Short mmCIF file of C-alpha atoms in Angstrom, two decimals:
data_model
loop_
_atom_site.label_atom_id
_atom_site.label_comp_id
_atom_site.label_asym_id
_atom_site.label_seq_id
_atom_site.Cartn_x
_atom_site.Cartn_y
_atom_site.Cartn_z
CA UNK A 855 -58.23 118.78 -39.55
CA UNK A 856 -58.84 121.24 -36.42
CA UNK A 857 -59.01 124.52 -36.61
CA UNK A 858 -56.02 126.50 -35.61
CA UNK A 859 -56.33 127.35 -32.28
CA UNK A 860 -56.16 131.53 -31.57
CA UNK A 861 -56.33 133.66 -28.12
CA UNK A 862 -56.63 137.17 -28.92
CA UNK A 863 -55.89 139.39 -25.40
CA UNK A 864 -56.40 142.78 -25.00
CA UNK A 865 -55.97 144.95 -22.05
CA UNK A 866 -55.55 148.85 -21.88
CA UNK A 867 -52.41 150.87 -19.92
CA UNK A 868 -53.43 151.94 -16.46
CA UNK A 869 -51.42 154.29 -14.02
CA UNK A 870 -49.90 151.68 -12.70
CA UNK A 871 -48.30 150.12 -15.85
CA UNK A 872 -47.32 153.22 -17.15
CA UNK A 873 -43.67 153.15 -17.47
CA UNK A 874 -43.47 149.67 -17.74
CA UNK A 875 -41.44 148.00 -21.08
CA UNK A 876 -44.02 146.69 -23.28
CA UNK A 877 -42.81 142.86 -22.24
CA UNK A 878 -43.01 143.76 -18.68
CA UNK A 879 -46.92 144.76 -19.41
CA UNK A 880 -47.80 141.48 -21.39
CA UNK A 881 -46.19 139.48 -18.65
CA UNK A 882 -48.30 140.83 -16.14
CA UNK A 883 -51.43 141.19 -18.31
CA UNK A 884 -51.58 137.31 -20.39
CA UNK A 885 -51.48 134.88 -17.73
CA UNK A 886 -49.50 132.42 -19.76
CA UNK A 887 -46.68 134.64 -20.53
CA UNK A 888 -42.88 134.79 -19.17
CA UNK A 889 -41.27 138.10 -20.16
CA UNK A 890 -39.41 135.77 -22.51
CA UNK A 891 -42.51 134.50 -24.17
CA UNK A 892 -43.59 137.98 -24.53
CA UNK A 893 -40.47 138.69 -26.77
CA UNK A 894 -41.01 135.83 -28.82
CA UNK A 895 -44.66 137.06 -29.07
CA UNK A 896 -42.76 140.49 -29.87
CA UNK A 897 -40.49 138.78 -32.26
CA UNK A 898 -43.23 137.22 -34.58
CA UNK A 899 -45.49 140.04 -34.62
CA UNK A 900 -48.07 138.94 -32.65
CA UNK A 901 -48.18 142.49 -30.71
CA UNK A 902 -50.15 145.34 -31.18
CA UNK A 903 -50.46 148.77 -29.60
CA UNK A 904 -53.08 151.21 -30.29
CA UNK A 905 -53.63 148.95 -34.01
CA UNK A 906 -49.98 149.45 -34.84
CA UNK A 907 -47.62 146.25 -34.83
CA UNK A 908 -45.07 146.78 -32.24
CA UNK A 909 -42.05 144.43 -32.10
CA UNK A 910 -39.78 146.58 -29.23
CA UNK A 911 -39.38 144.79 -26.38
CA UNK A 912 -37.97 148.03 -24.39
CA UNK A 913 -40.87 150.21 -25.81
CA UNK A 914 -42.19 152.20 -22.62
CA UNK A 915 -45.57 152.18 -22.28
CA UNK A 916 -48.49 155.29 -21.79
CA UNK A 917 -51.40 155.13 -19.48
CA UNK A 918 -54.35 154.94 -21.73
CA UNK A 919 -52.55 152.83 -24.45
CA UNK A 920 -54.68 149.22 -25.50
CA UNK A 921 -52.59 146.65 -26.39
CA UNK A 922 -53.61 143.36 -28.47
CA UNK A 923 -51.46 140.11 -27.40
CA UNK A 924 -52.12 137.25 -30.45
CA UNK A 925 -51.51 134.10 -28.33
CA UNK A 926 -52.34 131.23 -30.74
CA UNK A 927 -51.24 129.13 -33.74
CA UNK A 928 -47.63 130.55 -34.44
CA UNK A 929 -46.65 131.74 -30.96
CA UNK A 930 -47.29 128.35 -29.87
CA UNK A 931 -44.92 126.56 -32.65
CA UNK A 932 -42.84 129.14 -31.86
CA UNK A 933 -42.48 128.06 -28.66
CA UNK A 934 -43.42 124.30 -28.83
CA UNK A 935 -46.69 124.55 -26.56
#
């Protein structure tokens, strides 16, 4: 059996993402995510900002903020990739 396959991405708020809804950011940040995938990323918890789990899409986002994206095992059942 093979291991489950994770893809941890992390990426701090600059000035010029400040402002920018939280799926906005990922979709700009993790190459392999449509604004839509980043709400379904949102949707199973796979989010983090600043260590806290962050499911609001809408969520405006601070220069300065680090955000964790958990692109792996259940995102990709989620979405059948």
């Amino acid at each position: 059996m093979a291991a489950p396959s994770t893809s941890k991405v992390e990426f701090r708020i600059g000035a010029d993402d400040a402002g920018l809804r939280l799926d906005q950011a990922l979709a700009r940040h993790v190459p392999e995510l449509s604004r839509r995938g980043a709400r379904v990323l949102l949707d199973i918890g796979g989010v983090f900002v600043d260590g806290r789990r962050i499911k609001v899409a809408s969520r405006p986002m601070r220069e300065g903020e680090t955000v964790v994206a958990h692109v792996g095992g259940a995102f990709r059942r989620a979405t059948k990739q």
